[in-house]
CSV table of C-alpha atoms in Angstrom, one decimal:
chain,number,residue,atom,x,y,z
K,249,MET,CA,74.3,49.0,96.7
K,250,GLN,CA,74.6,52.5,97.2
K,251,VAL,CA,72.6,54.8,94.6
K,252,ASP,CA,73.8,58.5,93.8
K,253,GLU,CA,70.8,60.8,94.0
K,254,SER,CA,71.9,62.2,91.5
K,255,ILE,CA,71.2,59.5,88.7
K,256,ARG,CA,67.5,59.3,89.0
K,257,LYS,CA,68.8,63.1,87.1
K,258,CYS,CA,68.4,61.1,83.8
K,259,VAL,CA,65.1,60.5,83.4
K,260,VAL,CA,62.1,62.7,83.0
K,261,PHE,CA,58.3,62.3,83.5
K,262,LEU,CA,55.9,62.1,80.7
K,263,GLY,CA,52.0,61.8,80.5
K,264,GLN,CA,49.4,64.7,80.4
K,265,PRO,CA,48.8,68.0,82.6
K,266,ALA,CA,45.1,67.6,85.3
K,267,PRO,CA,43.6,70.0,87.2
K,268,HIS,CA,45.9,68.5,89.7
K,269,GLY,CA,49.1,68.4,88.4
K,270,PHE,CA,49.8,66.1,85.9
K,271,VAL,CA,48.9,62.9,85.2
K,272,GLY,CA,52.2,60.3,84.9
K,273,HIS,CA,52.2,58.0,81.6
K,274,GLY,CA,55.4,55.7,81.7
K,275,THR,CA,58.9,57.2,81.8
K,276,GLY,CA,61.8,58.5,79.6
K,277,PHE,CA,65.5,59.7,79.5
K,278,SER,CA,67.6,62.4,78.1
K,279,VAL,CA,70.9,61.2,75.9
K,280,VAL,CA,72.7,63.5,73.9
K,281,ILE,CA,74.9,61.6,71.1
K,282,ASP,CA,77.8,64.4,70.0
K,283,ASP,CA,80.0,63.9,67.0
K,284,GLY,CA,82.3,66.5,68.7
K,285,GLU,CA,81.5,69.3,66.4
K,286,HIS,CA,77.8,68.6,66.6
K,287,SER,CA,75.1,68.4,70.4
K,288,PHE,CA,71.7,66.1,69.3
K,289,PHE,CA,69.8,65.7,72.7
K,290,TYR,CA,66.9,62.9,73.0
K,291,ILE,CA,64.7,61.6,74.9
K,292,ILE,CA,64.3,57.6,74.9
K,293,SER,CA,61.6,55.8,75.7
K,294,ALA,CA,59.1,52.3,74.8
K,295,ARG,CA,57.3,52.4,72.0
K,296,HIS,CA,53.6,52.1,73.7
K,297,VAL,CA,54.3,54.4,76.2
K,298,VAL,CA,54.1,57.0,73.9
K,299,TRP,CA,51.8,55.2,71.2
K,300,PRO,CA,49.7,52.9,73.3
K,301,LYS,CA,47.5,51.8,70.7
K,302,TRP,CA,49.4,50.8,68.3
K,303,VAL,CA,49.3,46.9,68.1
K,304,GLY,CA,47.2,46.4,65.0
K,305,ILE,CA,48.2,49.6,63.3
K,306,THR,CA,49.3,49.0,59.7
K,307,ASN,CA,50.2,52.2,58.9
K,308,GLY,CA,49.9,55.8,59.6
K,309,MET,CA,51.2,57.7,62.6
K,310,PRO,CA,50.3,59.2,66.8
K,311,ASP,CA,48.1,61.8,66.3
K,312,GLY,CA,47.6,63.6,69.4
K,313,PRO,CA,49.8,65.5,72.5
K,314,ILE,CA,51.7,64.2,74.8
K,315,SER,CA,53.6,66.0,77.3
K,316,VAL,CA,56.9,65.9,79.3
K,317,ARG,CA,57.7,66.7,82.2
K,318,VAL,CA,61.2,67.6,83.1
K,319,ASN,CA,63.2,69.4,86.1
K,320,ARG,CA,64.4,73.0,86.3
K,321,PRO,CA,67.1,74.0,88.2
K,322,LYS,CA,64.7,76.6,90.1
K,323,GLY,CA,60.9,77.1,90.1
K,324,ALA,CA,58.6,74.1,89.3
K,325,PRO,CA,58.8,71.6,86.9
K,326,ARG,CA,58.3,72.6,83.2
K,327,VAL,CA,55.2,71.1,81.3
K,328,PHE,CA,55.9,70.6,77.4
K,329,THR,CA,53.7,69.2,75.0
K,330,VAL,CA,54.8,67.6,71.9
K,331,ASN,CA,52.8,65.8,68.7
K,332,ARG,CA,52.2,62.0,69.2
K,333,SER,CA,54.1,61.8,66.2
K,334,ASP,CA,57.1,64.0,66.0
K,335,TRP,CA,58.5,60.2,68.5
K,336,ILE,CA,60.4,58.3,65.8
K,337,PHE,CA,59.7,55.0,66.3
K,338,HIS,CA,61.4,51.8,65.8
K,339,PRO,CA,61.4,50.7,62.1
K,340,ASP,CA,60.9,46.9,62.9
K,341,ARG,CA,57.2,47.4,64.7
K,342,THR,CA,58.5,43.9,67.2
K,343,VAL,CA,60.7,46.9,68.8
K,344,ASP,CA,59.1,49.1,71.6
K,345,VAL,CA,61.7,51.9,71.7
K,346,CYS,CA,61.2,55.9,69.8
K,347,ALA,CA,62.9,58.7,70.5
K,348,LEU,CA,62.7,62.5,70.6
K,349,PRO,CA,64.9,63.6,69.2
K,350,LEU,CA,65.0,68.1,71.2
K,351,ASN,CA,67.3,69.4,68.3
K,352,MET,CA,63.8,69.6,66.3
K,353,VAL,CA,63.6,71.6,62.5
K,354,ASP,CA,60.7,72.6,61.2
K,355,ALA,CA,58.6,72.2,57.5
K,356,GLN,CA,61.2,74.9,56.4
K,357,GLY,CA,64.0,73.0,57.4
K,358,ASP,CA,64.2,76.0,60.3
K,359,LEU,CA,65.9,75.0,63.7
K,360,VAL,CA,62.9,75.3,66.2
K,361,GLU,CA,63.7,78.2,68.9
K,362,GLU,CA,62.4,78.3,72.3
K,363,GLU,CA,60.5,81.4,72.1
K,364,THR,CA,58.5,79.0,69.9
K,365,GLY,CA,57.8,75.7,72.3
K,366,HIS,CA,60.8,73.2,72.2
K,367,PRO,CA,62.3,72.8,75.2
K,368,ASP,CA,66.1,73.9,75.4
K,369,PRO,CA,67.9,71.0,77.4
K,370,VAL,CA,70.3,73.2,78.6
K,371,ASP,CA,67.5,74.7,80.7
K,372,TRP,CA,67.0,72.0,82.6
K,373,ALA,CA,68.7,70.3,85.4
K,374,HIS,CA,69.1,67.6,84.2
K,375,LEU,CA,71.8,65.1,83.3
K,376,HIS,CA,72.4,63.6,79.7
K,377,LEU,CA,73.8,60.6,78.7
K,378,PRO,CA,76.6,60.4,76.5
K,379,SER,CA,77.0,58.3,73.9
K,380,ILE,CA,80.1,57.2,75.2
K,381,ALA,CA,77.9,55.7,77.8
K,382,LEU,CA,75.0,54.1,75.7
K,383,THR,CA,78.0,51.6,73.6
K,384,PRO,CA,79.0,48.8,75.9
K,385,GLU,CA,82.1,47.1,75.4
K,386,LYS,CA,82.1,43.5,73.8
K,387,ALA,CA,83.7,42.1,77.2
K,388,PHE,CA,80.6,43.9,79.4
K,389,HIS,CA,78.3,41.2,77.9
K,390,HIS,CA,80.6,38.7,78.7
K,391,ALA,CA,80.7,39.5,82.2
K,392,ILE,CA,77.2,40.1,82.9
K,393,SER,CA,75.3,37.0,84.6
K,394,ILE,CA,72.8,36.0,86.4
K,395,GLY,CA,71.7,37.6,89.4
K,396,GLU,CA,73.8,41.0,89.2
K,397,GLU,CA,72.4,43.6,90.9
K,398,VAL,CA,70.8,45.6,88.8
K,399,PHE,CA,68.2,48.9,89.4
K,400,ILE,CA,66.1,51.3,87.8
K,401,THR,CA,65.1,54.4,88.4
K,402,GLY,CA,61.5,55.7,86.8
K,403,ALA,CA,58.1,57.3,87.3
K,404,PHE,CA,56.0,55.7,90.3
K,405,VAL,CA,53.0,57.2,89.2
K,406,ASN,CA,51.1,57.4,92.6
K,407,ARG,CA,53.5,60.2,93.0
K,408,LEU,CA,55.0,61.6,90.5
K,409,GLY,CA,56.1,64.8,92.4
K,410,VAL,CA,54.7,68.7,93.0
K,411,GLN,CA,57.0,70.7,93.2
K,412,LYS,CA,59.6,68.5,91.2
K,413,ASN,CA,60.4,65.4,89.7
K,414,ILE,CA,60.7,63.0,92.1
K,415,PRO,CA,61.6,59.2,90.6
K,416,ILE,CA,62.0,56.4,92.5
K,417,VAL,CA,64.8,54.2,92.3
K,418,ARG,CA,63.9,50.0,92.7
K,419,ILE,CA,66.2,47.4,92.8
K,420,GLY,CA,66.6,43.5,92.3
K,421,ASN,CA,68.9,41.8,89.9
K,422,ILE,CA,69.4,40.4,86.6
K,423,ALA,CA,67.0,36.7,86.5
K,424,ALA,CA,67.8,35.5,83.1
K,425,LEU,CA,70.1,36.2,80.5
K,426,PRO,CA,68.7,37.6,77.0
K,427,GLU,CA,68.8,34.2,75.6
K,428,GLU,CA,65.3,33.8,73.1
K,429,PRO,CA,62.8,36.5,72.6
K,430,ILE,CA,60.5,37.1,75.5
K,431,GLU,CA,56.5,35.9,73.2
K,432,PHE,CA,54.9,38.9,75.1
K,433,ALA,CA,57.3,41.8,75.4
K,434,SER,CA,60.0,41.0,72.8
K,435,PRO,CA,59.1,38.9,70.3
K,436,THR,CA,61.5,39.0,67.7
K,437,ARG,CA,64.3,40.4,69.7
K,438,PRO,CA,66.0,38.6,73.4
K,439,ALA,CA,66.2,40.2,75.5
K,440,TYR,CA,66.6,40.1,79.8
K,441,LEU,CA,64.5,38.9,81.9
K,442,ILE,CA,65.0,41.3,86.0
K,443,GLU,CA,62.9,40.8,89.6
K,444,THR,CA,62.7,44.1,90.3
K,445,ARG,CA,58.9,43.1,91.5
K,446,SER,CA,58.1,45.8,88.9
K,447,LEU,CA,55.0,48.4,88.6
K,448,GLY,CA,53.4,50.5,86.0
K,449,GLY,CA,55.5,54.2,85.2
K,450,ILE,CA,58.0,52.2,85.2
K,451,SER,CA,58.0,51.4,81.2
K,452,GLY,CA,60.5,53.3,79.0
K,453,SER,CA,63.1,53.4,82.6
K,454,PRO,CA,67.2,52.4,82.1
K,455,VAL,CA,68.4,50.1,84.0
K,456,PHE,CA,71.4,50.2,85.4
K,457,VAL,CA,73.8,47.2,86.3
K,458,ASN,CA,76.0,47.9,89.6
K,459,LEU,CA,79.3,48.3,88.8
K,460,GLN,CA,80.5,48.3,93.1
K,461,PRO,CA,82.9,46.6,95.1
K,462,PRO,CA,83.0,43.3,96.2
K,463,TYR,CA,83.3,41.7,91.8
K,464,PRO,CA,86.4,39.5,92.6
K,465,ARG,CA,85.8,38.1,88.2
K,466,ARG,CA,86.0,41.3,87.5
K,467,ARG,CA,89.5,41.6,87.6
K,468,GLU,CA,90.0,39.8,85.1
K,469,ILE,CA,87.7,41.7,82.5
K,470,SER,CA,88.0,45.8,82.7
K,471,PHE,CA,84.8,47.5,81.4
K,472,GLY,CA,84.2,51.1,82.7
K,473,PRO,CA,81.6,52.9,84.9
K,474,ILE,CA,79.0,55.4,82.9
K,475,ALA,CA,79.8,58.7,82.6
K,476,VAL,CA,76.3,61.0,81.9
K,477,ILE,CA,76.7,64.5,81.2
K,478,PRO,CA,75.2,67.9,83.1
K,479,SER,CA,73.0,69.8,81.0
K,480,ASN,CA,74.3,73.1,82.8
K,481,ASP,CA,77.5,72.3,82.2
K,482,LEU,CA,77.2,71.4,77.9
K,483,THR,CA,80.6,72.7,77.6
K,484,LYS,CA,83.0,71.2,80.2
K,485,ARG,CA,82.5,68.6,79.0
K,486,ARG,CA,85.6,67.3,81.1
K,487,GLU,CA,83.7,67.8,84.1
K,488,THR,CA,81.5,64.6,83.4
K,489,LYS,CA,80.7,63.2,87.1
K,490,ILE,CA,81.5,59.5,86.7
K,491,TYR,CA,79.5,56.7,88.2
K,492,PRO,CA,79.5,53.4,89.1
K,493,TYR,CA,77.1,51.7,87.1
K,494,ARG,CA,76.6,50.8,83.5
K,495,LEU,CA,73.8,51.0,81.5
K,496,LEU,CA,71.7,47.7,80.3
K,497,GLY,CA,68.7,48.5,78.8
K,498,MET,CA,64.9,49.6,78.7
K,499,VAL,CA,62.2,48.3,80.9
K,500,ILE,CA,59.7,47.7,78.4
K,501,GLN,CA,56.7,45.0,80.2
K,502,ILE,CA,55.9,43.6,83.6
K,503,PHE,CA,54.4,40.8,84.3
K,504,GLY,CA,53.2,39.7,87.8
K,505,GLY,CA,51.7,36.7,89.1
K,506,ARG,CA,48.4,35.2,87.6
K,507,ASP,CA,47.6,31.9,90.1
K,508,PRO,CA,45.5,33.9,92.9
K,509,PHE,CA,46.7,30.9,95.4
K,510,ASP,CA,50.7,32.4,94.6
K,511,MET,CA,51.2,33.4,97.6
K,512,VAL,CA,47.8,33.0,99.3
K,513,PRO,CA,48.6,30.5,102.2
K,514,GLU,CA,45.0,29.7,103.3
K,515,PRO,CA,44.1,26.3,101.1
K,516,ARG,CA,41.5,27.1,98.6
K,517,ASP,CA,38.3,26.5,99.0
K,518,GLU,CA,38.7,28.4,103.2
K,519,LEU,CA,39.2,31.6,100.2
K,520,SER,CA,35.6,33.3,99.2
K,521,ASP,CA,35.5,35.5,96.8
K,522,GLU,CA,36.8,38.9,98.3
K,523,ASP,CA,40.2,37.3,99.5
K,524,LYS,CA,40.3,36.0,95.8
K,525,ARG,CA,40.1,39.4,93.8
K,526,PHE,CA,42.7,40.7,96.8
K,527,ALA,CA,44.8,37.8,96.6
K,528,LEU,CA,45.4,38.8,92.8
K,529,SER,CA,46.3,42.5,93.8
K,530,ASP,CA,49.1,41.1,96.2
K,531,VAL,CA,50.4,39.0,93.9
K,532,GLU,CA,50.3,41.1,91.2
K,533,PHE,CA,52.3,43.8,92.3
K,534,ASN,CA,54.7,41.9,94.5
K,535,THR,CA,55.9,38.9,91.5
K,536,GLY,CA,56.7,41.1,89.3
K,537,ILE,CA,59.4,40.5,86.6
K,538,SER,CA,60.6,42.9,83.8
K,539,VAL,CA,61.6,42.5,80.1
K,540,VAL,CA,64.7,44.5,79.6
K,541,MET,CA,65.5,45.8,76.6
K,542,ASP,CA,69.1,45.1,75.7
K,543,ILE,CA,71.2,48.5,75.0
K,544,ASN,CA,72.4,46.9,72.1
K,545,ASP,CA,69.3,47.0,70.2
K,546,ILE,CA,68.7,50.9,71.6
K,547,LEU,CA,72.6,51.2,70.0
K,548,GLU,CA,70.7,49.8,66.8
K,549,PHE,CA,68.0,51.8,66.9
K,550,MET,CA,70.6,55.6,66.6
K,551,ASP,CA,71.8,53.9,64.6
K,552,THR,CA,68.5,53.6,61.7
K,553,GLU,CA,68.3,55.8,58.6
K,554,PRO,CA,65.3,58.0,60.6
K,555,MET,CA,67.2,58.5,63.3
K,556,LYS,CA,70.6,60.0,61.0
K,557,LYS,CA,68.4,61.8,59.4
K,558,THR,CA,67.4,64.1,61.7
K,559,ARG,CA,70.9,64.8,62.8
K,560,GLU,CA,71.7,65.2,59.2
K,561,ASP,CA,68.7,68.7,59.3
K,562,VAL,CA,69.8,69.2,61.9
K,563,ILE,CA,72.9,69.6,60.6
K,564,GLU,CA,71.9,71.7,57.0
K,565,ALA,CA,69.4,74.4,59.7
K,566,ARG,CA,72.6,75.0,61.9
K,567,ARG,CA,74.7,75.8,58.1
K,568,LYS,CA,71.4,77.3,56.3
K,569,GLN,CA,71.7,80.2,60.3
K,570,MET,CA,75.9,80.3,59.1
K,571,GLY,CA,74.7,81.5,55.4
K,572,LEU,CA,76.8,78.5,54.2
K,573,ARG,CA,76.2,76.0,51.6
K,574,PRO,CA,74.0,72.7,52.6
K,575,ALA,CA,76.2,69.9,53.3
K,576,SER,CA,75.0,67.6,50.6
K,577,ALA,CA,77.0,70.3,48.2
K,578,GLU,CA,79.6,70.6,49.3
K,579,ARG,CA,83.7,69.0,47.4
K,580,ASP,CA,86.4,67.1,48.5
K,581,PRO,CA,89.6,69.3,47.4
K,582,LEU,CA,91.8,67.7,44.1
């Protein structure tokens, strides 16, 4: 499979600044929802990347900063910091997904401007997955089968890049379809299992299905590739670039081998304690299975009341800037 290198531009890195650069904790990817009149930008990621200690907390919101590093058309990558509580989390705490609205509105109902620190996604050297790319046709899931070739693009935390973000691409295949929940990662929702020799830092990464030929069975079912919108070309949507991939979902967990003898040929009684320690590390690195949240669960999240409210707030703030009455005060003509 060949992957267009520019598809990597849909991802951002999450973490924190450090004296030697930037420490990566995970990955996110940028999307834009366009209703024809308004555009709403979000970064999507896994809940546990933004809120690592959320398990067991029954109330309250996470506190403290988390930084996002994005590429710009020129110069060094930009790092902006937001509070973890600025993220919107899925109402179902067992669903490992969250989103950062980039069209921010302050407590007074005003749009947060660029000079106050709001990241302007138009200034990024990024591609934003539009809402149409997030919406799979019904035929899409019926056509997907075990063994499909997939790829992940995200952060390799040991080499994020100095002069710019440099996401990696990992290619694998679907090992299991979302037939049942995965207890340790997706206890209430069925999820995909994919073989990618997973690593830490990949959590929150988008997962794409390869649609490049030859796939003879696809003559019977028609579903198209994804489109992405260059961030510096938002006024020319007809020039959207088409890629031969479809968004399958998002990485939410990795699982490695637990038996130190899985990949070691020597008999057990010949292994020293030191060998066993290195054997376990080798197994963890090479036998990883990724748990992938179904794209439909992300779509459901984007349509929850907290997410819809972020869009309604932006519309009201824009109307306020223009001196218009609130939308709630509008009445249909008799």
